[in-house]
Amino acid sequence: MAESRVAFDLRIPSDVEYIEGVVELARQRCRELKISPAKCSLNIPVALSEAISNAILRGNEATGGKHVRVRAIISDTDLVFEVVDDGPGFDVDECTRDCTTEENLTKEEGRGLFLMRQLMDRVESFRDKGNVVRLTLYRE
Amino acid sequence: MSFSIKKQGEVVVVDVEGQLIVGNRQELKQKVLDELEKGEKKFLIDFSQTGYIDSSGLGVLVSLSKKIREQGGELRLANLNDDLQTLFELTKLDTLFQISDTRERALESF
């Protein structure tokens, strides 16, 4: 079994202003690990940004005083990001809609989960001391 | 991250510096709507200095495009780097917007 280690473990206030800083930290760690440039500049920032913003705006319902936990776990084979909020959780399959259909293409919202799933190799949501969204990206 | 707006001929050109994400999308929206309210009709958003765009940033572009069209105007985009081009292709928004590879070509296209 591949050995894994925690690259960072943060607890941020439930405020969208904190997203960019966390994403930058994740990009920095990934660059240090020589993850491919496209993954560092597109897949990781966009998918992680979506997961944190979803946790703040939907999971925690943009309520002040709440927090979001963001963990990055790295192994030889995977990069895993876990985003934890206080919400009731959701079913990833049920909530993802295809934003590329003619009907959805011109809608302002509804691209977040779709993008997470396009840009990551696996997206899961489950309960464990809060609602956890786990994003997995294979290193190769 | 910031947005700078200037007029080139009849076109309002907006430069997006940094990210276009949930934390700043409203600022972009408001700046463009203010210009639309003043009677401007032609808009170009230049992404040459942009890092990444999230789904709410993409949503704002869709919303602005609709509002500008409703007022008889046009919104065009320029200078998407490879990552942004991929993002537009994944979401098929490359079919919704007129996208030019340089600012000059975009300005000429109006």
Tab-separated table of C-alpha atoms in Angstrom:
chain	number	residue	atom	x	y	z
A	1	MET	CA	0.000	0.000	0.000
A	2	ALA	CA	1.320	3.446	-0.939
A	3	GLU	CA	2.535	5.562	1.973
A	4	SER	CA	0.726	8.875	2.335
A	5	ARG	CA	1.403	12.066	4.246
A	6	VAL	CA	-0.591	15.182	5.061
A	7	ALA	CA	0.736	18.130	3.042
A	8	PHE	CA	-1.456	20.629	4.869
A	9	ASP	CA	-4.439	20.676	7.176
A	10	LEU	CA	-6.192	24.041	7.508
A	11	ARG	CA	-9.307	25.334	9.217
A	12	ILE	CA	-10.494	28.531	7.549
A	13	PRO	CA	-13.395	30.850	8.340
A	14	SER	CA	-16.413	30.205	6.144
A	15	ASP	CA	-15.712	33.189	3.884
A	16	VAL	CA	-14.979	33.111	0.146
A	17	GLU	CA	-12.155	35.620	0.608
A	18	TYR	CA	-10.023	32.781	2.033
A	19	ILE	CA	-10.323	30.509	-1.008
A	20	GLU	CA	-7.569	32.026	-3.112
A	21	GLY	CA	-4.975	31.692	-0.332
A	22	VAL	CA	-5.736	28.006	0.203
A	23	VAL	CA	-5.663	27.319	-3.517
A	24	GLU	CA	-2.309	29.082	-3.829
A	25	LEU	CA	-0.899	26.952	-1.011
A	26	ALA	CA	-2.142	23.798	-2.756
A	27	ARG	CA	-0.569	24.893	-6.050
A	28	GLN	CA	2.722	25.606	-4.321
A	29	ARG	CA	2.811	22.149	-2.687
A	30	CYS	CA	1.946	20.519	-6.002
A	31	ARG	CA	4.682	22.414	-7.839
A	32	GLU	CA	7.181	21.288	-5.193
A	33	LEU	CA	6.065	17.712	-5.850
A	34	LYS	CA	6.666	18.203	-9.586
A	35	ILE	CA	3.031	17.582	-10.437
A	36	SER	CA	2.449	18.417	-14.120
A	37	PRO	CA	2.095	22.147	-14.878
A	38	ALA	CA	-1.426	21.773	-16.327
A	39	LYS	CA	-2.632	20.027	-13.172
A	40	CYS	CA	-1.046	22.767	-11.033
A	41	SER	CA	-2.489	25.610	-13.061
A	42	LEU	CA	-5.920	24.247	-14.027
A	43	ASN	CA	-7.186	20.991	-12.495
A	44	ILE	CA	-6.170	21.595	-8.897
A	45	PRO	CA	-6.992	25.321	-8.565
A	46	VAL	CA	-10.377	25.113	-10.259
A	47	ALA	CA	-11.565	21.866	-8.635
A	48	LEU	CA	-10.358	22.850	-5.162
A	49	SER	CA	-11.804	26.332	-5.499
A	50	GLU	CA	-15.178	24.787	-6.443
A	51	ALA	CA	-15.136	22.385	-3.504
A	52	ILE	CA	-14.301	25.113	-0.968
A	53	SER	CA	-16.783	27.570	-2.394
A	54	ASN	CA	-19.466	24.869	-2.351
A	55	ALA	CA	-18.652	24.141	1.305
A	56	ILE	CA	-18.889	27.827	2.255
A	57	LEU	CA	-21.945	28.831	0.226
A	58	ARG	CA	-24.001	25.619	0.249
A	59	GLY	CA	-22.730	23.385	3.061
A	60	ASN	CA	-22.328	26.179	5.609
A	61	GLU	CA	-24.947	28.333	3.861
A	62	ALA	CA	-22.599	31.354	4.014
A	63	THR	CA	-23.242	31.549	7.761
A	64	GLY	CA	-20.717	33.594	9.736
A	65	GLY	CA	-18.912	31.870	12.607
A	66	LYS	CA	-18.663	28.531	10.768
A	67	HIS	CA	-15.467	27.035	9.400
A	68	VAL	CA	-14.269	24.837	6.572
A	69	ARG	CA	-11.452	22.326	6.956
A	70	VAL	CA	-9.197	21.644	3.980
A	71	ARG	CA	-6.700	18.769	4.018
A	72	ALA	CA	-4.253	17.705	1.346
A	73	ILE	CA	-2.925	14.155	1.501
A	74	ILE	CA	-0.181	13.017	-0.807
A	75	SER	CA	1.027	9.559	-1.705
A	76	ASP	CA	3.244	8.220	-4.457
A	77	THR	CA	0.190	7.614	-6.602
A	78	ASP	CA	-2.483	10.154	-5.584
A	79	LEU	CA	-3.180	13.678	-4.501
A	80	VAL	CA	-6.233	13.842	-2.268
A	81	PHE	CA	-7.995	16.998	-1.104
A	82	GLU	CA	-10.689	16.770	1.560
A	83	VAL	CA	-13.006	19.707	2.178
A	84	VAL	CA	-15.188	19.451	5.275
A	85	ASP	CA	-18.185	21.642	6.130
A	86	ASP	CA	-21.065	21.565	8.625
A	87	GLY	CA	-23.771	20.910	6.041
A	88	PRO	CA	-25.984	17.842	5.660
A	89	GLY	CA	-24.011	16.568	2.669
A	90	PHE	CA	-25.185	15.722	-0.819
A	91	ASP	CA	-25.101	12.989	-3.416
A	92	VAL	CA	-22.470	13.883	-6.006
A	93	ASP	CA	-24.148	11.874	-8.781
A	94	GLU	CA	-27.597	13.284	-8.113
A	95	CYS	CA	-26.427	16.872	-7.881
A	96	THR	CA	-24.142	16.952	-10.919
A	97	ARG	CA	-25.831	18.254	-14.010
A	98	ASP	CA	-24.486	18.326	-17.528
A	99	CYS	CA	-23.904	22.018	-18.103
A	100	THR	CA	-23.098	21.466	-21.778
A	101	THR	CA	-26.642	20.639	-22.928
A	102	GLU	CA	-28.491	23.253	-24.973
A	103	GLU	CA	-30.876	23.835	-22.064
A	104	ASN	CA	-28.120	24.353	-19.461
A	105	LEU	CA	-25.448	26.072	-21.537
A	106	THR	CA	-26.883	29.563	-21.038
A	107	LYS	CA	-27.608	29.173	-17.313
A	108	GLU	CA	-25.515	31.247	-14.931
A	109	GLU	CA	-25.131	28.488	-12.332
A	110	GLY	CA	-24.616	24.740	-12.191
A	111	ARG	CA	-21.059	24.215	-13.480
A	112	GLY	CA	-19.243	23.633	-10.181
A	113	LEU	CA	-19.698	19.895	-9.644
A	114	PHE	CA	-19.453	19.252	-13.359
A	115	LEU	CA	-16.044	20.941	-13.447
A	116	MET	CA	-14.834	19.131	-10.315
A	117	ARG	CA	-15.669	15.813	-11.939
A	118	GLN	CA	-14.119	16.747	-15.262
A	119	LEU	CA	-10.891	17.960	-13.680
A	120	MET	CA	-10.385	15.310	-10.969
A	121	ASP	CA	-10.109	11.543	-11.350
A	122	ARG	CA	-12.581	10.896	-8.515
A	123	VAL	CA	-15.048	13.051	-6.548
A	124	GLU	CA	-16.784	11.597	-3.496
A	125	SER	CA	-18.997	12.996	-0.760
A	126	PHE	CA	-19.584	11.297	2.598
A	127	ARG	CA	-20.222	12.005	6.294
A	128	ASP	CA	-17.360	11.907	8.811
A	129	LYS	CA	-17.492	14.571	11.534
A	130	GLY	CA	-19.152	16.837	8.990
A	131	ASN	CA	-19.780	16.632	5.302
A	132	VAL	CA	-16.622	15.640	3.446
A	133	VAL	CA	-15.989	16.180	-0.241
A	134	ARG	CA	-12.933	14.219	-1.326
A	135	LEU	CA	-11.175	15.044	-4.572
A	136	THR	CA	-8.629	12.566	-5.899
A	137	LEU	CA	-6.167	13.203	-8.697
A	138	TYR	CA	-3.807	10.465	-9.850
A	139	ARG	CA	-0.267	11.718	-10.080
A	140	GLU	CA	0.298	10.021	-13.447
B	1	MET	CA	-6.866	40.463	-8.493
B	2	SER	CA	-8.397	43.461	-10.156
B	3	PHE	CA	-10.249	44.650	-13.219
B	4	SER	CA	-9.215	47.615	-15.287
B	5	ILE	CA	-11.533	49.207	-17.782
B	6	LYS	CA	-10.586	51.451	-20.666
B	7	LYS	CA	-12.135	52.545	-23.919
B	8	GLN	CA	-10.480	51.672	-27.238
B	9	GLY	CA	-12.472	53.391	-29.958
B	10	GLU	CA	-16.075	52.333	-29.442
B	11	VAL	CA	-15.144	49.246	-27.425
B	12	VAL	CA	-15.022	48.987	-23.652
B	13	VAL	CA	-12.024	46.762	-22.882
B	14	VAL	CA	-11.845	45.005	-19.531
B	15	ASP	CA	-8.585	43.409	-18.356
B	16	VAL	CA	-8.952	40.663	-15.759
B	17	GLU	CA	-5.798	40.571	-13.658
B	18	GLY	CA	-5.452	37.503	-11.421
B	19	GLN	CA	-8.360	35.141	-10.865
B	20	LEU	CA	-12.025	35.496	-11.778
B	21	ILE	CA	-13.680	33.617	-8.962
B	22	VAL	CA	-16.557	33.631	-6.496
B	23	GLY	CA	-14.896	36.304	-4.344
B	24	ASN	CA	-14.622	38.969	-7.059
B	25	ARG	CA	-17.112	38.076	-9.796
B	26	GLN	CA	-19.659	40.642	-8.557
B	27	GLU	CA	-17.097	43.406	-8.935
B	28	LEU	CA	-16.587	42.525	-12.606
B	29	LYS	CA	-20.315	42.237	-13.160
B	30	GLN	CA	-21.017	45.616	-11.610
B	31	LYS	CA	-18.258	47.384	-13.544
B	32	VAL	CA	-19.554	46.073	-16.865
B	33	LEU	CA	-23.203	46.779	-15.987
B	34	ASP	CA	-22.277	50.359	-15.039
B	35	GLU	CA	-20.785	50.851	-18.502
B	36	LEU	CA	-23.825	49.231	-20.115
B	37	GLU	CA	-26.073	51.613	-18.207
B	38	LYS	CA	-24.054	54.558	-19.531
B	39	GLY	CA	-25.001	53.394	-23.031
B	40	GLU	CA	-21.908	51.433	-24.036
B	41	LYS	CA	-22.683	48.567	-26.425
B	42	LYS	CA	-19.404	46.893	-27.374
B	43	PHE	CA	-17.450	44.992	-24.744
B	44	LEU	CA	-14.240	43.011	-24.869
B	45	ILE	CA	-12.889	41.064	-21.905
B	46	ASP	CA	-9.160	40.349	-22.201
B	47	PHE	CA	-7.801	37.390	-20.211
B	48	SER	CA	-4.103	37.770	-21.036
B	49	GLN	CA	-3.317	38.457	-17.363
B	50	THR	CA	-5.771	35.954	-15.893
B	51	GLY	CA	-4.830	32.931	-13.792
B	52	TYR	CA	-7.870	30.714	-13.445
B	53	ILE	CA	-11.650	31.099	-13.608
B	54	ASP	CA	-14.092	29.134	-11.466
B	55	SER	CA	-17.688	28.193	-12.223
B	56	SER	CA	-19.075	31.401	-10.746
B	57	GLY	CA	-16.684	33.431	-12.891
B	58	LEU	CA	-17.883	31.532	-15.953
B	59	GLY	CA	-21.464	32.118	-14.790
B	60	VAL	CA	-20.910	35.862	-14.627
B	61	LEU	CA	-19.612	35.874	-18.195
B	62	VAL	CA	-22.748	34.034	-19.322
B	63	SER	CA	-24.963	36.448	-17.412
B	64	LEU	CA	-23.170	39.536	-18.777
B	65	SER	CA	-23.371	38.183	-22.294
B	66	LYS	CA	-27.164	37.867	-21.954
B	67	LYS	CA	-27.620	41.320	-20.442
B	68	ILE	CA	-25.435	42.998	-23.065
B	69	ARG	CA	-27.310	41.240	-25.873
B	70	GLU	CA	-30.655	42.287	-24.382
B	71	GLN	CA	-29.470	45.896	-24.711
B	72	GLY	CA	-28.474	45.353	-28.333
B	73	GLY	CA	-24.774	45.081	-27.542
B	74	GLU	CA	-22.016	42.512	-28.000
B	75	LEU	CA	-19.529	40.832	-25.659
B	76	ARG	CA	-16.353	39.263	-27.002
B	77	LEU	CA	-13.442	37.542	-25.293
B	78	ALA	CA	-9.728	37.506	-26.080
B	79	ASN	CA	-6.431	35.956	-25.066
B	80	LEU	CA	-7.512	32.731	-23.367
B	81	ASN	CA	-4.406	30.758	-22.411
B	82	ASP	CA	-4.346	26.959	-22.888
B	83	ASP	CA	-5.862	26.277	-19.448
B	84	LEU	CA	-8.700	28.740	-19.945
B	85	GLN	CA	-9.301	27.420	-23.450
B	86	THR	CA	-9.614	23.914	-21.947
B	87	LEU	CA	-12.079	25.225	-19.366
B	88	PHE	CA	-14.242	26.832	-22.052
B	89	GLU	CA	-14.107	23.662	-24.143
B	90	LEU	CA	-15.036	21.387	-21.204
B	91	THR	CA	-18.090	23.527	-20.483
B	92	LYS	CA	-18.785	24.151	-24.191
B	93	LEU	CA	-18.773	27.865	-23.491
B	94	ASP	CA	-16.400	28.183	-26.433
B	95	THR	CA	-19.545	27.685	-28.555
B	96	LEU	CA	-21.409	30.487	-26.785
B	97	PHE	CA	-18.792	33.237	-26.991
B	98	GLN	CA	-16.881	34.774	-29.829
B	99	ILE	CA	-13.261	34.287	-28.755
B	100	SER	CA	-10.203	35.825	-30.423
B	101	ASP	CA	-6.590	34.885	-29.811
B	102	THR	CA	-5.411	38.505	-29.631
B	103	ARG	CA	-6.895	41.777	-28.462
B	104	GLU	CA	-6.269	43.338	-31.880
B	105	ARG	CA	-8.204	40.628	-33.713
B	106	ALA	CA	-11.048	40.929	-31.215
B	107	LEU	CA	-11.215	44.704	-31.670
B	108	GLU	CA	-11.227	44.319	-35.447
B	109	SER	CA	-14.070	41.789	-35.246
B	110	PHE	CA	-16.656	44.286	-33.952
